[in-house]
mmCIF file of C-alpha atoms in Angstrom:
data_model
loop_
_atom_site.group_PDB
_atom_site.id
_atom_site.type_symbol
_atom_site.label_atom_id
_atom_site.label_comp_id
_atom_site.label_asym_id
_atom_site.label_seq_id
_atom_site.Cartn_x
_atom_site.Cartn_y
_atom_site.Cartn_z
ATOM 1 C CA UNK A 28 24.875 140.192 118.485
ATOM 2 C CA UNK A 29 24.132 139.168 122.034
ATOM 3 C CA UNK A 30 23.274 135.763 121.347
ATOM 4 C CA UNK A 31 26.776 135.676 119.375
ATOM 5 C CA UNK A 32 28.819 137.027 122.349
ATOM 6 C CA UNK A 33 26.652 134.879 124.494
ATOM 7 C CA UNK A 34 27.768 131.370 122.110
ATOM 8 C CA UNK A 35 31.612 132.717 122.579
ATOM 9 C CA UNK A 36 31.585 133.063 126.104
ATOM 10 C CA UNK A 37 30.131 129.613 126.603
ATOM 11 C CA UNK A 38 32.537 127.899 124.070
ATOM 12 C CA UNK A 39 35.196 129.962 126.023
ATOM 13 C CA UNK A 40 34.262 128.720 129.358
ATOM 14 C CA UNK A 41 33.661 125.114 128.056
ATOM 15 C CA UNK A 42 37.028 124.943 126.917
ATOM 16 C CA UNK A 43 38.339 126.231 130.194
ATOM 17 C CA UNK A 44 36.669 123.890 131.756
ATOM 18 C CA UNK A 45 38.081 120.966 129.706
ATOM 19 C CA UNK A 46 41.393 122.552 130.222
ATOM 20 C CA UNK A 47 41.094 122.461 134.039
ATOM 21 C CA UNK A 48 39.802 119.444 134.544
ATOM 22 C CA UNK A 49 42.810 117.915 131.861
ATOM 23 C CA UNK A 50 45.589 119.758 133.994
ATOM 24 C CA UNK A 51 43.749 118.259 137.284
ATOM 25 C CA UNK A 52 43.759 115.197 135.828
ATOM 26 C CA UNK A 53 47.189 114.872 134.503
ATOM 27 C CA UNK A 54 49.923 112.456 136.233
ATOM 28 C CA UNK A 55 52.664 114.547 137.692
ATOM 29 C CA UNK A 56 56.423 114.485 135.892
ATOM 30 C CA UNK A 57 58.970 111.656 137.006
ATOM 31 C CA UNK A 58 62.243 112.989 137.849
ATOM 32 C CA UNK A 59 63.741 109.509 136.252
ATOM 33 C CA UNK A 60 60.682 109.317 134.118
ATOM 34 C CA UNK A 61 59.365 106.500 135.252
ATOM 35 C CA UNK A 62 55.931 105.570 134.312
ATOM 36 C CA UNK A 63 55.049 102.444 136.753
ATOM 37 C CA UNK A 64 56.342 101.757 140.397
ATOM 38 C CA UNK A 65 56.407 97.714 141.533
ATOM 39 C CA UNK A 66 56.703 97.607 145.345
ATOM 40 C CA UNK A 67 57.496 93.875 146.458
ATOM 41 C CA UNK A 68 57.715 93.215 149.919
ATOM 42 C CA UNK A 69 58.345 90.086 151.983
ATOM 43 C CA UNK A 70 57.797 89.628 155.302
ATOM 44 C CA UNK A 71 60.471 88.774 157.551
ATOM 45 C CA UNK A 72 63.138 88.919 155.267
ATOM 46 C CA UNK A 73 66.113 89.304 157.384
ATOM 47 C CA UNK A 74 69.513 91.070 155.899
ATOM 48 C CA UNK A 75 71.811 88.805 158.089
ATOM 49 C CA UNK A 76 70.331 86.055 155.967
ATOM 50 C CA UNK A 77 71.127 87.636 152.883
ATOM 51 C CA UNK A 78 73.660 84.717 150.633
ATOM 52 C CA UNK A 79 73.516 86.759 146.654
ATOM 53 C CA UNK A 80 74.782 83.705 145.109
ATOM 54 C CA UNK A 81 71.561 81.517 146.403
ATOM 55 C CA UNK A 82 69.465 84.774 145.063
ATOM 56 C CA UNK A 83 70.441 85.170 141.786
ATOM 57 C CA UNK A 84 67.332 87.743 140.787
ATOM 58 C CA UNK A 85 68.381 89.939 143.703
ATOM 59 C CA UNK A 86 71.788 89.646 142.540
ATOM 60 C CA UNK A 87 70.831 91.120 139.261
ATOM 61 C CA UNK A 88 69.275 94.067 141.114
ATOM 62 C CA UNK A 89 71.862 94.979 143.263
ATOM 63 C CA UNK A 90 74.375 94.723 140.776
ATOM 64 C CA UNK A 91 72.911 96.409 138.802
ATOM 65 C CA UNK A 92 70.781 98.734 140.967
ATOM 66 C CA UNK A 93 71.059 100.541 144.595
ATOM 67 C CA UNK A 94 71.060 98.402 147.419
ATOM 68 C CA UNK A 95 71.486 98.744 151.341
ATOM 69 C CA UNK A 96 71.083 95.571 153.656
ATOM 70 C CA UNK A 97 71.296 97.971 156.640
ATOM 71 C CA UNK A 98 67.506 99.550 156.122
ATOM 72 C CA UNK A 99 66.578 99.774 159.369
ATOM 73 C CA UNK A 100 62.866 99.057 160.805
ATOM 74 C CA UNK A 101 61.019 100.950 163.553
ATOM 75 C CA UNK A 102 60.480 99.439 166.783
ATOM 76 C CA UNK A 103 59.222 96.972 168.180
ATOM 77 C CA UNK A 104 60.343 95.369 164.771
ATOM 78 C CA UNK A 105 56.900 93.447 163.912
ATOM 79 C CA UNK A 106 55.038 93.426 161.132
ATOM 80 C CA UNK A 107 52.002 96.073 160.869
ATOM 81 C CA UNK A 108 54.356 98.241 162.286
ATOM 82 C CA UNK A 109 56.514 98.386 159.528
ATOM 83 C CA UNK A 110 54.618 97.592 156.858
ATOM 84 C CA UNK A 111 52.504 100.818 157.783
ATOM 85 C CA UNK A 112 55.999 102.764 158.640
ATOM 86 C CA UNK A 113 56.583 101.826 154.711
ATOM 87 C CA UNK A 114 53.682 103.056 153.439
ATOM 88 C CA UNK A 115 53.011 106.284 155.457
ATOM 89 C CA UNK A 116 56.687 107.627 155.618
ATOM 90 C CA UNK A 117 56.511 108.212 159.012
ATOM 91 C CA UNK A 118 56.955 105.834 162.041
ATOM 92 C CA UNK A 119 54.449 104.582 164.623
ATOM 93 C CA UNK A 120 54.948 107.318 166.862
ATOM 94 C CA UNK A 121 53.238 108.921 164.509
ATOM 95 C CA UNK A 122 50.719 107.027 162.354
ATOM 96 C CA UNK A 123 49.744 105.158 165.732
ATOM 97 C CA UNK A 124 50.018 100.933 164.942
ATOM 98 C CA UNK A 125 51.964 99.658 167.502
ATOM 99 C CA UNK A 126 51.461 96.216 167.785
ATOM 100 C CA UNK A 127 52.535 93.785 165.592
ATOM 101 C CA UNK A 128 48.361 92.950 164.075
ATOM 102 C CA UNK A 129 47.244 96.300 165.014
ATOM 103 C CA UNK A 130 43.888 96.578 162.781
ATOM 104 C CA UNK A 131 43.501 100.103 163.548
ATOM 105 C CA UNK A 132 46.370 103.221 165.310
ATOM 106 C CA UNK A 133 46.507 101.986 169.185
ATOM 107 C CA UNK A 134 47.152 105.672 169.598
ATOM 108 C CA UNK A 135 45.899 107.929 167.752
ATOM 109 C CA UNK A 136 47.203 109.332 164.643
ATOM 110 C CA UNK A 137 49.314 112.401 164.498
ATOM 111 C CA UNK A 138 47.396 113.945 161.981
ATOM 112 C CA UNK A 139 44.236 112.679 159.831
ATOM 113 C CA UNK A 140 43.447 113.974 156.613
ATOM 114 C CA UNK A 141 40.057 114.538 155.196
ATOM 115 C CA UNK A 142 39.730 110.387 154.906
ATOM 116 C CA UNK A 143 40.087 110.172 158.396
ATOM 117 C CA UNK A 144 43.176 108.337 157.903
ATOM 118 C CA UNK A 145 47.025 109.144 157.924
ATOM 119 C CA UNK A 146 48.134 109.534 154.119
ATOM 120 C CA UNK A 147 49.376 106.496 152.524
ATOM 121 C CA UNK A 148 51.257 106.694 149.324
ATOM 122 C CA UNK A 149 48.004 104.772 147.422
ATOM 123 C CA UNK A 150 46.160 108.235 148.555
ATOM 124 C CA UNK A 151 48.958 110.988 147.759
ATOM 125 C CA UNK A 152 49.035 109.246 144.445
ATOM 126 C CA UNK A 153 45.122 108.928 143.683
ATOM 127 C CA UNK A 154 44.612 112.831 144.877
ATOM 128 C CA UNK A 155 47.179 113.976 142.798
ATOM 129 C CA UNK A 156 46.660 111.608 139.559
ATOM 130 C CA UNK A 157 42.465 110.797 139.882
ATOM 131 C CA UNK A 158 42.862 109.089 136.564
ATOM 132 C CA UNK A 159 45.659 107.054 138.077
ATOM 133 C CA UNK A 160 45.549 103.297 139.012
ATOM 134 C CA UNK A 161 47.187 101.108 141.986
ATOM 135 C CA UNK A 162 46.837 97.796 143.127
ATOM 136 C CA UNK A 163 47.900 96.094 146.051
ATOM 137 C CA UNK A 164 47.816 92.237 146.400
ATOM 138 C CA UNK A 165 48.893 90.439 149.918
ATOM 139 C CA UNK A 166 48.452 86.557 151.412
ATOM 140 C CA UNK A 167 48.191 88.150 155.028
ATOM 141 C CA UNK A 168 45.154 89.479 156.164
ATOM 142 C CA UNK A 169 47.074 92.258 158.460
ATOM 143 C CA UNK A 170 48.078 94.262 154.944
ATOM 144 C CA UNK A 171 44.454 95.058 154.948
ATOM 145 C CA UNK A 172 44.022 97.651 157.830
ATOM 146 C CA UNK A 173 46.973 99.472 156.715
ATOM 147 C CA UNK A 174 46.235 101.289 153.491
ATOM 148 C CA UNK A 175 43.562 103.356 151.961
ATOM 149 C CA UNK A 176 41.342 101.104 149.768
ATOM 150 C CA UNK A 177 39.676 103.551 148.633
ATOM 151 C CA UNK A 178 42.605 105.188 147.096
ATOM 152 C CA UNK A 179 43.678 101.760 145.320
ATOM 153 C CA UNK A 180 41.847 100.563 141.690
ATOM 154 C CA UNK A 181 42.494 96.869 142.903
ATOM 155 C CA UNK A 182 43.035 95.164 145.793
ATOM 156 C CA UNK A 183 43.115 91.340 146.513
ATOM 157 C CA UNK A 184 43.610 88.951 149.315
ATOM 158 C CA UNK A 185 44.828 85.018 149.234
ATOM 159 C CA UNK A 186 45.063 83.760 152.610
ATOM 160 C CA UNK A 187 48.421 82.381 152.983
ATOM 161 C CA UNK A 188 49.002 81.560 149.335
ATOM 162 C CA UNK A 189 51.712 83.611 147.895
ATOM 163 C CA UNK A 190 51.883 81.350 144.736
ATOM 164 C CA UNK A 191 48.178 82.874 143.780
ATOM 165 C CA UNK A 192 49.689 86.248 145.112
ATOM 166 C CA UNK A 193 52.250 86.132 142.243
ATOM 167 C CA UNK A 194 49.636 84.633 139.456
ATOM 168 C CA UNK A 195 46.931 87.966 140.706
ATOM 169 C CA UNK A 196 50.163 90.419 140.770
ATOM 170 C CA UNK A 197 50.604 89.016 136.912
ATOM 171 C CA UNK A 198 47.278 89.994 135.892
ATOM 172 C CA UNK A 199 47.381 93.031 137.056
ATOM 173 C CA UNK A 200 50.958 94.064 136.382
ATOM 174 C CA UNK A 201 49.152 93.610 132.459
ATOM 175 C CA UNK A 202 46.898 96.300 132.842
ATOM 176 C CA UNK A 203 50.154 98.720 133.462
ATOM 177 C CA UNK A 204 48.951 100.263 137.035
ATOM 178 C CA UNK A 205 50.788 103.077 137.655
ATOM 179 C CA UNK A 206 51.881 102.020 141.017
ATOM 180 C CA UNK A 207 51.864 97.946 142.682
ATOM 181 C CA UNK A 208 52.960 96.528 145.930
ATOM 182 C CA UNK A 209 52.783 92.925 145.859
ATOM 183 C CA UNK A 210 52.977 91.149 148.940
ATOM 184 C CA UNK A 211 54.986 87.707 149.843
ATOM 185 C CA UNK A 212 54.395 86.328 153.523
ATOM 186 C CA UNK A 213 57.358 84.200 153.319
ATOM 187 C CA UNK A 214 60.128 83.520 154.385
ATOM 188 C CA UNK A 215 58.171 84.806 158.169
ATOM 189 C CA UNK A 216 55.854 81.932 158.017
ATOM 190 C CA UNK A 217 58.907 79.695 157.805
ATOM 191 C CA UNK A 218 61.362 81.626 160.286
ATOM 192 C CA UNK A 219 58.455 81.200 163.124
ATOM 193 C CA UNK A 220 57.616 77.821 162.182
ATOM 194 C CA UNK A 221 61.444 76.553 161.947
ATOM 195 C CA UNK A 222 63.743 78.897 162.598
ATOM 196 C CA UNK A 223 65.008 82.280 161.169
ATOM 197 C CA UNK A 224 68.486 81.383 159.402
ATOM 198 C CA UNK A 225 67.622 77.398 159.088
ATOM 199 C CA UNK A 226 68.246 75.438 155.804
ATOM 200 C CA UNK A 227 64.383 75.623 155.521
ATOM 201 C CA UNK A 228 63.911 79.379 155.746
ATOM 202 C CA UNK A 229 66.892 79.551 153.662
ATOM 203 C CA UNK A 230 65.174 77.916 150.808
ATOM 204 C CA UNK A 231 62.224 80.069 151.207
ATOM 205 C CA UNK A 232 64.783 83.118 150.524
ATOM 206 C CA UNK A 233 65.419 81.303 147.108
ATOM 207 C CA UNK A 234 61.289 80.966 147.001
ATOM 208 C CA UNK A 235 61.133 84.534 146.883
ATOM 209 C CA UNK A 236 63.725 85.611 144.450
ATOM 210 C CA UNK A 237 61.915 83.385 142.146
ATOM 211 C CA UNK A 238 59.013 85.602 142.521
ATOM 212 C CA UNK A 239 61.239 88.316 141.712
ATOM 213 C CA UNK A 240 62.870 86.965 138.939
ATOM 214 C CA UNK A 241 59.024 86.144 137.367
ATOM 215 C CA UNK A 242 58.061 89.521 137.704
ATOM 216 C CA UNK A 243 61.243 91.344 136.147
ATOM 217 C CA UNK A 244 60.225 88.600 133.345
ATOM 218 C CA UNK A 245 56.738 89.567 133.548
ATOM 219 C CA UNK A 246 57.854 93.307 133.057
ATOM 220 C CA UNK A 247 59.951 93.231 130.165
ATOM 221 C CA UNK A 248 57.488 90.725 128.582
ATOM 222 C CA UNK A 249 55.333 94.088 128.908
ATOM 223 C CA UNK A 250 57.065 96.023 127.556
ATOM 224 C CA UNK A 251 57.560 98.401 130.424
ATOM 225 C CA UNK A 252 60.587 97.411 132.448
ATOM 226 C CA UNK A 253 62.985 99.896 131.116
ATOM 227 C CA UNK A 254 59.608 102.628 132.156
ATOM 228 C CA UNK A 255 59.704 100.978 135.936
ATOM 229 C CA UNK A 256 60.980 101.446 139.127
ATOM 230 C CA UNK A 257 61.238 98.215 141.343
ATOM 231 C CA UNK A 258 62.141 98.332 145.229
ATOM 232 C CA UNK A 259 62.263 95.410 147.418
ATOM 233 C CA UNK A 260 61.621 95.705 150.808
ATOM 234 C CA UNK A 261 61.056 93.598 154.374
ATOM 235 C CA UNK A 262 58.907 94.761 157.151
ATOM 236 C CA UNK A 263 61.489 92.897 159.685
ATOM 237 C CA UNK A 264 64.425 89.827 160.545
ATOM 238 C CA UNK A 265 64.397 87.424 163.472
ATOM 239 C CA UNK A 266 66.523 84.714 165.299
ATOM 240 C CA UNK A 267 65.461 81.042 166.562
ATOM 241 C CA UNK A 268 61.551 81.375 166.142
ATOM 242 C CA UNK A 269 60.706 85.362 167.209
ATOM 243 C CA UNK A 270 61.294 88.824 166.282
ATOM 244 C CA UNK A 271 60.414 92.067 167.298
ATOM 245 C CA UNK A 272 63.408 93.128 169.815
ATOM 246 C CA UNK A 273 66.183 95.698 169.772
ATOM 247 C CA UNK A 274 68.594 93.232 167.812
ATOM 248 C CA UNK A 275 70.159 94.221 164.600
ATOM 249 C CA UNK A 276 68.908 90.655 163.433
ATOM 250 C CA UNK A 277 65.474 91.674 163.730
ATOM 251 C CA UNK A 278 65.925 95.364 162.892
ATOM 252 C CA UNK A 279 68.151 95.358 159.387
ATOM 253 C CA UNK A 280 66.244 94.496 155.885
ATOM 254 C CA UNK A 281 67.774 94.305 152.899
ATOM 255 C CA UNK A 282 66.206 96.972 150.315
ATOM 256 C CA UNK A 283 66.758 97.241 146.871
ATOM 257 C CA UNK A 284 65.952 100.082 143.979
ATOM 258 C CA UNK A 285 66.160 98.733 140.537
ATOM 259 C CA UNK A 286 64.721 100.250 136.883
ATOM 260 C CA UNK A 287 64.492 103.685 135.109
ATOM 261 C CA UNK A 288 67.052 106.442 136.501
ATOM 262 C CA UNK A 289 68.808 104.505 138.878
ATOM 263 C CA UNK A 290 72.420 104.663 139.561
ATOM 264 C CA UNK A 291 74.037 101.175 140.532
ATOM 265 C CA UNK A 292 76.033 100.892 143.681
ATOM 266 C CA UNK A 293 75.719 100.141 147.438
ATOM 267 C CA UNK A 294 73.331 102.641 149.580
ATOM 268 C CA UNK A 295 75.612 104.700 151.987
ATOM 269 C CA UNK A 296 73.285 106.683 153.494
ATOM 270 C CA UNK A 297 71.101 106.424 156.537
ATOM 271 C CA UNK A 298 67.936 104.592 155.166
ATOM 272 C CA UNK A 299 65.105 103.543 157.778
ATOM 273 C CA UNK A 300 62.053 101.915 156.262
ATOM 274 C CA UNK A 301 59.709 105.243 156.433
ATOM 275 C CA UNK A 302 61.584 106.376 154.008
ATOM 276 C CA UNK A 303 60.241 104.318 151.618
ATOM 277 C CA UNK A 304 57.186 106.277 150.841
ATOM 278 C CA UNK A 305 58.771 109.598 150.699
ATOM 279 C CA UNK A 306 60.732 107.586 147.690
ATOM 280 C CA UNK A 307 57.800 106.275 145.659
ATOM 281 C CA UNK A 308 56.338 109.802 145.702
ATOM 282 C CA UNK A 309 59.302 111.616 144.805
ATOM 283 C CA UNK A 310 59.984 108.803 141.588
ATOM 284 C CA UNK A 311 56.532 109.314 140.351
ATOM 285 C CA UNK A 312 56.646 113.213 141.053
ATOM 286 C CA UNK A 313 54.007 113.604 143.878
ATOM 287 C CA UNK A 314 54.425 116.186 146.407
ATOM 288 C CA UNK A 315 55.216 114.603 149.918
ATOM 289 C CA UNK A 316 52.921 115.282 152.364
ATOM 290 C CA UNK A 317 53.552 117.490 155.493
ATOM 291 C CA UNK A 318 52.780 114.957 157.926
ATOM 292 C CA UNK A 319 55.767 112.201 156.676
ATOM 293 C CA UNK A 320 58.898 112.549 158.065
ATOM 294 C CA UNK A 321 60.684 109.874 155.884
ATOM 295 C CA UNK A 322 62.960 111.445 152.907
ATOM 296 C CA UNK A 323 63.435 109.704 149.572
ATOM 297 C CA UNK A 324 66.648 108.048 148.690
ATOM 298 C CA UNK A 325 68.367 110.520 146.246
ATOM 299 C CA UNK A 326 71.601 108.519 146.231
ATOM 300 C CA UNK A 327 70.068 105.978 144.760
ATOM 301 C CA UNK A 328 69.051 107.788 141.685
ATOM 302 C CA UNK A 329 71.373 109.609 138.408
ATOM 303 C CA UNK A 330 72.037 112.925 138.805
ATOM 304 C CA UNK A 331 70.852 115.045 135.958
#
């Protein structure tokens, strides 16, 4: 009799144990049930730039998706700055990278969590979903510093090569991660080089809606585009060869929300790039950690 009450009580407690470590491990609801989040950024992608007829992919999006070209950056309005505003949902007062290549906080961070980092949304996802996987893919070495690897499946550098960005991005966008940012360097490369607003960094715009275009492709060739959310986002603008002043030219991005549960129209709300996060999380049903102070974009979704 005792060994049989001692046979139940262990079957019990295995399948408690199965059951815990099932709920642990199971990916939080979507609001919009959306499966898969694709986060492509480009850097320096100024709003006052912004022609939709020479961006036909874009066009698609915003027609048919929320859009804003007044997202506002944090200041100074330079690149690891932002690009770390985005993915932390709070700005540099608070995360600490002030400079525009800032490898590590130049202050230190408001708040570190057990990682001894500030959370990034590659973190808030992997603690809440273990079994979850994210990959982030960048041609500038300065992405690097500003996200926990640890918390991503795959990560991947090209040096200045945003053509083998987009081929790596393909790849990976095939193994269905649950969340991807996928990095362009251009059009910055070309605004410094020639000029912000010149026929040159023009035609890098067009550059990078073709990447966009390939990877809506990519995504319904998948099978998943109607499960996805897809932002677009910039880290900053410029004028003549510089950025990173008080100018609206340097501080407005255009940002875009496209896929599963959104509702199509122009942004009227306040957006500022730190808010970014805060959105990601609140599509793919994570709770937003304490520390950001950026709020996801509810306009920009149905209302159930």
């Amino acid at each position: 009799m005792k060994k049989a009450v001692f046979v139940i009580t262990a079957m019990f407690c295995a399948i408690l144990l199965a059951t815990s470590v099932s709920f642990a491990q199971k990916a939080p609801d979507s609001p919009v049930g959306a499966k898969h989040v694709v986060w492509i950024g480009s850097d320096g992608f100024g709003a006052h730039y912004v022609n939709w007829d020479e961006l036909p992919n874009m066009k698609k999006m915003k027609e048919n998706g929320a859009w804003t070209l007044h997202m506002r950056s944090v200041l100074p309005s330079s690149s690891a700055i932002n690009w770390e505003s985005q993915m932390v949902g709070a700005p540099s007062e608070m995360h600490g990278f002030r400079t525009w290549c800032s490898k590590e906080p130049d202050v230190p961070s408001i708040y570190v969590n057990e990682h001894g980092r500030f959370p990034c949304i590659f973190r808030v996802l992997k603690d809440a979903a273990p079994d979850s996987a994210s990959t982030v893919v960048y041609s500038w070495d300065g992405i690097g510093y500003l996200y926990d690897a640890q918390a991503v499946k795959d990560t991947k550098y090209f040096a200045d090569d945003d053509e083998a960005v987009y081929q790596y991005a393909r790849e990976q966008l095939a193994t269905k991660p649950t969340l991807a940012f996928i990095y362009f360097g251009e059009p910055d490369h070309t605004g410094h080089s020639i000029g912000w607003g010149s026929p040159e960094y023009q035609k890098a715009l067009t550059k990078i809606d073709d990447y966009i275009g390939k990877i809506l492709k990519d995504l319904e060739d998948l099978g998943i585009l109607e499960d996805t959310v897809i932002l677009f986002s910039a880290d900053h603008g410029g004028t003549n060869k510089g950025h990173g002043d008080a100018l609206m030219e340097h501080m407005e991005t255009p940002f875009l929300i496209y896929g599963a549960g959104v509702e199509p129209g122009e942004i009227t709300d306040v957006v500022v790039n730190f808010d970014l996060a805060p959105t990601i999380a609140w599509v793919l049903g994570l709770e937003q950690p304490q520390a950001w102070r950026g709020v996801p974009v509810l306009s920009a979704f149905q209302k159930k």
